[in-house]
PDB file of C-alpha atoms in Angstrom:
ATOM      1  CA  MET A   1      20.198 -16.981 -12.840  1.00 35.00           C
ATOM      2  CA  ALA A   2      16.779 -17.295 -11.205  1.00 45.00           C
ATOM      3  CA  SER A   3      16.131 -15.040  -8.240  1.00 54.00           C
ATOM      4  CA  GLU A   4      15.190 -16.721  -4.992  1.00 81.00           C
ATOM      5  CA  LYS A   5      11.747 -15.744  -3.791  1.00 94.00           C
ATOM      6  CA  PRO A   6      11.876 -13.564  -0.661  1.00 96.00           C
ATOM      7  CA  TYR A   7       9.418 -14.367   2.095  1.00 96.00           C
ATOM      8  CA  ALA A   8       7.879 -12.179   4.796  1.00 96.00           C
ATOM      9  CA  PRO A   9       5.802 -13.976   7.464  1.00 96.00           C
ATOM     10  CA  ALA A  10       3.760 -10.809   8.095  1.00 94.00           C
ATOM     11  CA  ALA A  11       2.659 -10.700   4.447  1.00 96.00           C
ATOM     12  CA  GLU A  12       1.396 -14.262   4.778  1.00 94.00           C
ATOM     13  CA  GLN A  13      -0.440 -13.495   8.017  1.00 95.00           C
ATOM     14  CA  ASN A  14      -2.212 -10.300   6.932  1.00 97.00           C
ATOM     15  CA  ARG A  15      -3.110 -11.226   3.356  1.00 97.00           C
ATOM     16  CA  ALA A  16      -6.464 -12.860   4.178  1.00 98.00           C
ATOM     17  CA  PRO A  17      -7.989  -9.946   6.139  1.00 98.00           C
ATOM     18  CA  ILE A  18      -6.675  -7.436   3.603  1.00 98.00           C
ATOM     19  CA  LEU A  19      -8.113  -9.485   0.742  1.00 98.00           C
ATOM     20  CA  ALA A  20     -11.511  -9.545   2.459  1.00 98.00           C
ATOM     21  CA  VAL A  21     -11.526  -5.730   2.358  1.00 98.00           C
ATOM     22  CA  LEU A  22     -10.313  -5.521  -1.236  1.00 98.00           C
ATOM     23  CA  ARG A  23     -13.067  -7.940  -2.320  1.00 98.00           C
ATOM     24  CA  GLU A  24     -15.630  -5.489  -0.949  1.00 98.00           C
ATOM     25  CA  GLN A  25     -13.991  -2.280  -2.168  1.00 98.00           C
ATOM     26  CA  PHE A  26     -12.233  -3.055  -5.459  1.00 98.00           C
ATOM     27  CA  LEU A  27     -15.387  -4.278  -7.172  1.00 98.00           C
ATOM     28  CA  ALA A  28     -15.239  -2.957 -10.725  1.00 98.00           C
ATOM     29  CA  HIS A  29     -12.819  -4.128 -13.391  1.00 98.00           C
ATOM     30  CA  GLY A  30      -9.741  -1.953 -13.541  1.00 98.00           C
ATOM     31  CA  ARG A  31      -6.042  -1.420 -13.015  1.00 98.00           C
ATOM     32  CA  VAL A  32      -4.375  -1.485  -9.591  1.00 98.00           C
ATOM     33  CA  LEU A  33      -1.035   0.135  -8.841  1.00 98.00           C
ATOM     34  CA  GLU A  34       0.575  -1.451  -5.786  1.00 98.00           C
ATOM     35  CA  ILE A  35       3.122   0.904  -4.218  1.00 98.00           C
ATOM     36  CA  GLY A  36       5.791  -0.870  -2.198  1.00 98.00           C
ATOM     37  CA  ALA A  37       5.160  -4.446  -3.315  1.00 98.00           C
ATOM     38  CA  GLY A  38       7.927  -5.680  -1.020  1.00 97.00           C
ATOM     39  CA  THR A  39       8.443  -9.404  -1.467  1.00 97.00           C
ATOM     40  CA  GLY A  40       5.683  -9.763  -4.078  1.00 98.00           C
ATOM     41  CA  GLN A  41       3.574 -12.090  -1.921  1.00 98.00           C
ATOM     42  CA  HIS A  42       0.599  -9.744  -1.768  1.00 98.00           C
ATOM     43  CA  ALA A  43       0.690  -9.085  -5.507  1.00 98.00           C
ATOM     44  CA  VAL A  44       0.471 -12.789  -6.309  1.00 98.00           C
ATOM     45  CA  HIS A  45      -2.197 -13.556  -3.702  1.00 98.00           C
ATOM     46  CA  PHE A  46      -4.446 -10.640  -4.603  1.00 98.00           C
ATOM     47  CA  ALA A  47      -4.080 -10.985  -8.363  1.00 98.00           C
ATOM     48  CA  ALA A  48      -4.988 -14.683  -8.118  1.00 98.00           C
ATOM     49  CA  ALA A  49      -8.032 -13.984  -5.961  1.00 98.00           C
ATOM     50  CA  LEU A  50      -9.215 -10.927  -7.926  1.00 98.00           C
ATOM     51  CA  PRO A  51      -8.978 -11.882 -11.597  1.00 98.00           C
ATOM     52  CA  HIS A  52     -11.088  -8.872 -12.648  1.00 98.00           C
ATOM     53  CA  LEU A  53      -8.181  -6.600 -11.678  1.00 98.00           C
ATOM     54  CA  ASP A  54      -5.033  -5.890 -13.663  1.00 98.00           C
ATOM     55  CA  TRP A  55      -2.446  -5.840 -10.866  1.00 98.00           C
ATOM     56  CA  CYS A  56       0.671  -3.698 -11.370  1.00 98.00           C
ATOM     57  CA  PRO A  57       3.251  -4.069  -8.559  1.00 98.00           C
ATOM     58  CA  SER A  58       5.957  -1.464  -8.006  1.00 98.00           C
ATOM     59  CA  ASP A  59       8.815  -0.916  -5.580  1.00 98.00           C
ATOM     60  CA  VAL A  60      12.315   0.477  -5.370  1.00 97.00           C
ATOM     61  CA  ALA A  61      14.634  -1.180  -7.866  1.00 97.00           C
ATOM     62  CA  ASP A  62      16.453  -3.376  -5.330  1.00 96.00           C
ATOM     63  CA  ASN A  63      13.238  -5.224  -4.480  1.00 97.00           C
ATOM     64  CA  LEU A  64      12.093  -5.925  -8.035  1.00 97.00           C
ATOM     65  CA  PRO A  65      13.965  -9.230  -8.605  1.00 97.00           C
ATOM     66  CA  GLY A  66      12.135 -10.821  -5.690  1.00 97.00           C
ATOM     67  CA  VAL A  67       8.751  -9.544  -6.870  1.00 98.00           C
ATOM     68  CA  GLU A  68       9.506 -10.821 -10.364  1.00 97.00           C
ATOM     69  CA  ALA A  69      10.437 -14.246  -8.980  1.00 97.00           C
ATOM     70  CA  TRP A  70       7.010 -14.532  -7.343  1.00 98.00           C
ATOM     71  CA  ARG A  71       5.277 -13.233 -10.473  1.00 98.00           C
ATOM     72  CA  ARG A  72       7.129 -15.610 -12.767  1.00 97.00           C
ATOM     73  CA  ASP A  73       6.289 -18.657 -10.665  1.00 97.00           C
ATOM     74  CA  ALA A  74       2.629 -17.654 -10.367  1.00 98.00           C
ATOM     75  CA  ALA A  75       2.231 -17.093 -14.141  1.00 98.00           C
ATOM     76  CA  LEU A  76      -1.009 -15.144 -13.673  1.00 98.00           C
ATOM     77  CA  PRO A  77      -2.421 -13.399 -16.750  1.00 98.00           C
ATOM     78  CA  ASN A  78      -3.502 -10.325 -14.762  1.00 98.00           C
ATOM     79  CA  LEU A  79      -0.234  -9.789 -12.856  1.00 98.00           C
ATOM     80  CA  ARG A  80       2.093  -7.368 -14.615  1.00 98.00           C
ATOM     81  CA  ALA A  81       5.871  -7.253 -14.436  1.00 98.00           C
ATOM     82  CA  PRO A  82       6.991  -5.109 -11.480  1.00 98.00           C
ATOM     83  CA  ILE A  83       8.075  -1.572 -12.238  1.00 98.00           C
ATOM     84  CA  PRO A  84      10.635   0.591 -10.415  1.00 98.00           C
ATOM     85  CA  LEU A  85       8.990   3.285  -8.317  1.00 98.00           C
ATOM     86  CA  ASP A  86      10.786   5.291  -5.700  1.00 97.00           C
ATOM     87  CA  VAL A  87       8.022   7.856  -5.221  1.00 97.00           C
ATOM     88  CA  ARG A  88      10.563  10.676  -4.805  1.00 95.00           C
ATOM     89  CA  LEU A  89      12.785   9.892  -7.770  1.00 94.00           C
ATOM     90  CA  ASP A  90      11.297   7.634 -10.426  1.00 93.00           C
ATOM     91  CA  THR A  91       8.848   8.496 -13.173  1.00 95.00           C
ATOM     92  CA  TRP A  92       5.365   7.381 -12.138  1.00 97.00           C
ATOM     93  CA  PRO A  93       3.504   5.003 -14.469  1.00 97.00           C
ATOM     94  CA  GLU A  94       0.955   6.508 -16.770  1.00 95.00           C
ATOM     95  CA  GLY A  95      -2.592   6.447 -15.446  1.00 95.00           C
ATOM     96  CA  PRO A  96      -5.357   6.326 -15.001  1.00 98.00           C
ATOM     97  CA  PHE A  97      -5.562   3.555 -12.429  1.00 98.00           C
ATOM     98  CA  GLU A  98      -8.917   2.710 -10.905  1.00 98.00           C
ATOM     99  CA  TYR A  99      -7.220   1.667  -7.674  1.00 98.00           C
ATOM    100  CA  VAL A 100      -3.998   2.197  -5.716  1.00 98.00           C
ATOM    101  CA  TYR A 101      -2.973  -0.122  -2.889  1.00 98.00           C
ATOM    102  CA  SER A 102      -0.071   0.217  -0.475  1.00 98.00           C
ATOM    103  CA  ALA A 103       0.785  -1.718   2.686  1.00 98.00           C
ATOM    104  CA  ASN A 104       3.176  -0.849   5.495  1.00 98.00           C
ATOM    105  CA  THR A 105       4.870   1.970   3.639  1.00 98.00           C
ATOM    106  CA  VAL A 106       4.100   5.366   5.172  1.00 98.00           C
ATOM    107  CA  HIS A 107       5.639   4.578   8.575  1.00 98.00           C
ATOM    108  CA  ILE A 108       8.999   3.770   6.980  1.00 98.00           C
ATOM    109  CA  MET A 109       8.949   6.723   4.561  1.00 98.00           C
ATOM    110  CA  HIS A 110      10.067  10.146   5.720  1.00 98.00           C
ATOM    111  CA  TRP A 111       7.195  12.612   5.710  1.00 98.00           C
ATOM    112  CA  PRO A 112       8.316  14.487   2.547  1.00 98.00           C
ATOM    113  CA  ALA A 113       8.169  11.157   0.688  1.00 98.00           C
ATOM    114  CA  VAL A 114       4.660  10.534   2.052  1.00 98.00           C
ATOM    115  CA  GLU A 115       3.650  13.950   0.706  1.00 98.00           C
ATOM    116  CA  VAL A 116       5.073  13.094  -2.721  1.00 98.00           C
ATOM    117  CA  MET A 117       3.323   9.719  -2.680  1.00 98.00           C
ATOM    118  CA  PHE A 118      -0.106  11.214  -2.008  1.00 98.00           C
ATOM    119  CA  ALA A 119       0.408  13.789  -4.760  1.00 98.00           C
ATOM    120  CA  GLY A 120       1.368  11.011  -7.179  1.00 98.00           C
ATOM    121  CA  VAL A 121      -1.559   8.815  -6.174  1.00 98.00           C
ATOM    122  CA  ALA A 122      -3.996  11.661  -6.761  1.00 98.00           C
ATOM    123  CA  ARG A 123      -2.407  12.345 -10.130  1.00 97.00           C
ATOM    124  CA  ILE A 124      -2.702   8.800 -11.494  1.00 98.00           C
ATOM    125  CA  LEU A 125      -6.026   7.776  -9.926  1.00 98.00           C
ATOM    126  CA  ALA A 126      -9.051   7.875 -12.187  1.00 98.00           C
ATOM    127  CA  PRO A 127     -11.909  10.134 -11.046  1.00 98.00           C
ATOM    128  CA  GLY A 128     -13.840   8.131  -8.478  1.00 98.00           C
ATOM    129  CA  GLY A 129     -10.859   5.813  -7.982  1.00 98.00           C
ATOM    130  CA  LEU A 130      -9.904   4.391  -4.576  1.00 98.00           C
ATOM    131  CA  PHE A 131      -6.644   4.518  -2.625  1.00 99.00           C
ATOM    132  CA  ALA A 132      -6.327   1.786   0.045  1.00 98.00           C
ATOM    133  CA  LEU A 133      -3.532   2.234   2.589  1.00 98.00           C
ATOM    134  CA  TYR A 134      -2.821  -0.533   5.113  1.00 98.00           C
ATOM    135  CA  GLY A 135      -0.791  -0.280   8.301  1.00 98.00           C
ATOM    136  CA  PRO A 136      -0.738   0.965  11.884  1.00 98.00           C
ATOM    137  CA  PHE A 137      -2.028   4.492  12.447  1.00 98.00           C
ATOM    138  CA  ALA A 138      -2.422   6.884  15.367  1.00 98.00           C
ATOM    139  CA  HIS A 139      -5.629   8.843  15.981  1.00 95.00           C
ATOM    140  CA  ASP A 140      -5.390  12.523  16.959  1.00 93.00           C
ATOM    141  CA  GLY A 141      -1.966  12.022  18.474  1.00 94.00           C
ATOM    142  CA  VAL A 142      -2.889   8.870  20.401  1.00 96.00           C
ATOM    143  CA  HIS A 143      -1.789   5.368  19.478  1.00 96.00           C
ATOM    144  CA  THR A 144      -4.626   2.885  19.131  1.00 92.00           C
ATOM    145  CA  ALA A 145      -2.695   0.142  20.955  1.00 95.00           C
ATOM    146  CA  GLU A 146       0.324  -0.142  23.239  1.00 96.00           C
ATOM    147  CA  SER A 147       2.016  -2.357  20.656  1.00 96.00           C
ATOM    148  CA  ASN A 148       1.744   0.457  18.100  1.00 97.00           C
ATOM    149  CA  ALA A 149       3.270   2.909  20.587  1.00 97.00           C
ATOM    150  CA  ARG A 150       6.215   0.548  21.087  1.00 98.00           C
ATOM    151  CA  PHE A 151       6.546   0.092  17.337  1.00 97.00           C
ATOM    152  CA  ASP A 152       6.520   3.852  16.797  1.00 98.00           C
ATOM    153  CA  HIS A 153       9.224   4.313  19.443  1.00 98.00           C
ATOM    154  CA  ALA A 154      11.379   1.613  17.848  1.00 98.00           C
ATOM    155  CA  LEU A 155      11.024   3.188  14.401  1.00 98.00           C
ATOM    156  CA  ARG A 156      11.916   6.686  15.603  1.00 98.00           C
ATOM    157  CA  THR A 157      14.887   5.345  17.575  1.00 98.00           C
ATOM    158  CA  GLN A 158      16.145   3.669  14.407  1.00 98.00           C
ATOM    159  CA  ASP A 159      15.480   6.727  12.221  1.00 98.00           C
ATOM    160  CA  PRO A 160      13.786   9.930  13.492  1.00 98.00           C
ATOM    161  CA  GLY A 161      12.221  10.420  10.059  1.00 98.00           C
ATOM    162  CA  MET A 162      10.176   7.239  10.374  1.00 98.00           C
ATOM    163  CA  GLY A 163       7.160   6.653  12.613  1.00 98.00           C
ATOM    164  CA  VAL A 164       3.532   5.604  12.824  1.00 98.00           C
ATOM    165  CA  ARG A 165       1.507   8.296  11.056  1.00 98.00           C
ATOM    166  CA  ASP A 166      -1.565  10.045  12.403  1.00 98.00           C
ATOM    167  CA  ARG A 167      -4.807   9.606  10.489  1.00 98.00           C
ATOM    168  CA  ALA A 168      -5.596  13.315  10.828  1.00 97.00           C
ATOM    169  CA  ASP A 169      -2.325  14.279   9.146  1.00 98.00           C
ATOM    170  CA  LEU A 170      -2.955  11.795   6.343  1.00 98.00           C
ATOM    171  CA  ASP A 171      -6.509  13.053   5.871  1.00 98.00           C
ATOM    172  CA  THR A 172      -5.286  16.642   5.649  1.00 98.00           C
ATOM    173  CA  LEU A 173      -2.694  15.625   3.099  1.00 98.00           C
ATOM    174  CA  ALA A 174      -5.200  13.586   1.106  1.00 98.00           C
ATOM    175  CA  SER A 175      -7.741  16.411   1.086  1.00 98.00           C
ATOM    176  CA  SER A 176      -5.132  18.832  -0.255  1.00 98.00           C
ATOM    177  CA  HIS A 177      -4.871  16.582  -3.324  1.00 98.00           C
ATOM    178  CA  GLY A 178      -8.587  16.033  -3.893  1.00 98.00           C
ATOM    179  CA  LEU A 179      -8.833  12.696  -2.064  1.00 98.00           C
ATOM    180  CA  GLN A 180     -11.771  12.288   0.315  1.00 98.00           C
ATOM    181  CA  ARG A 181     -11.790   9.786   3.171  1.00 98.00           C
ATOM    182  CA  GLU A 182     -14.185   6.958   2.395  1.00 97.00           C
ATOM    183  CA  ALA A 183     -13.697   4.560   5.313  1.00 98.00           C
ATOM    184  CA  ILE A 184     -11.535   3.334   8.190  1.00 98.00           C
ATOM    185  CA  ILE A 185     -11.550  -0.448   8.439  1.00 98.00           C
ATOM    186  CA  ASP A 186     -10.142  -2.168  11.508  1.00 98.00           C
ATOM    187  CA  LEU A 187      -8.045  -5.268  10.889  1.00 97.00           C
ATOM    188  CA  PRO A 188      -6.194  -7.731  13.142  1.00 96.00           C
ATOM    189  CA  VAL A 189      -3.014  -6.878  15.083  1.00 95.00           C
ATOM    190  CA  ASN A 190      -4.083  -3.243  15.583  1.00 96.00           C
ATOM    191  CA  ASN A 191      -3.801  -2.363  11.911  1.00 98.00           C
ATOM    192  CA  GLN A 192      -6.284  -0.596   9.685  1.00 98.00           C
ATOM    193  CA  ILE A 193      -7.060   0.104   6.061  1.00 98.00           C
ATOM    194  CA  LEU A 194      -7.716   3.749   5.276  1.00 98.00           C
ATOM    195  CA  LEU A 195      -9.683   4.384   2.108  1.00 98.00           C
ATOM    196  CA  TRP A 196      -9.766   7.617   0.142  1.00 98.00           C
ATOM    197  CA  ARG A 197     -11.684   8.338  -3.048  1.00 98.00           C
ATOM    198  CA  ARG A 198     -10.516  10.730  -5.729  1.00 98.00           C
ATOM    199  CA  MET A 199     -13.141  13.379  -6.289  1.00 95.00           C
TER     200      MET A 199
END
């Protein structure tokens, strides 16, 4: 039985500004591991727009049928079948990958899972490879917008382990795994893309 394609309005709204950044940063041919592909909308949109990249979506097993439904309908030669990846439990795919991309993941992960994710990213990234992380972030303990503060409060009320992460904490974590901050790129709706390069 065919799986119905899931749909997230936010993925539709943020795909254009994210793609504009990826066009400038993911320049060379190579493999991309997407962590937390969600509905699969980003994977299809970015793979179609960036044919020089071999796009490999991943997510927890429950989300894979929806990602596969999008992939199957798109029939893109550079979009791989989605793979199961719970960063804490599953075996990571074999690298190297020239790029890793993840959107709206670290604020819903508990911090130990974020730590495991950064270690895994550093392990599978090729030397010189880029890690692009999209979402809302705080800066030195201060939220960059009132809407992000409200979002953080809502997350922590729902689950104290979740929350908008601070860029300084992420930079410290990245540095401990040989990833060096490359850029902070402001995007609409008080979100950013943080870029780290594997040294």
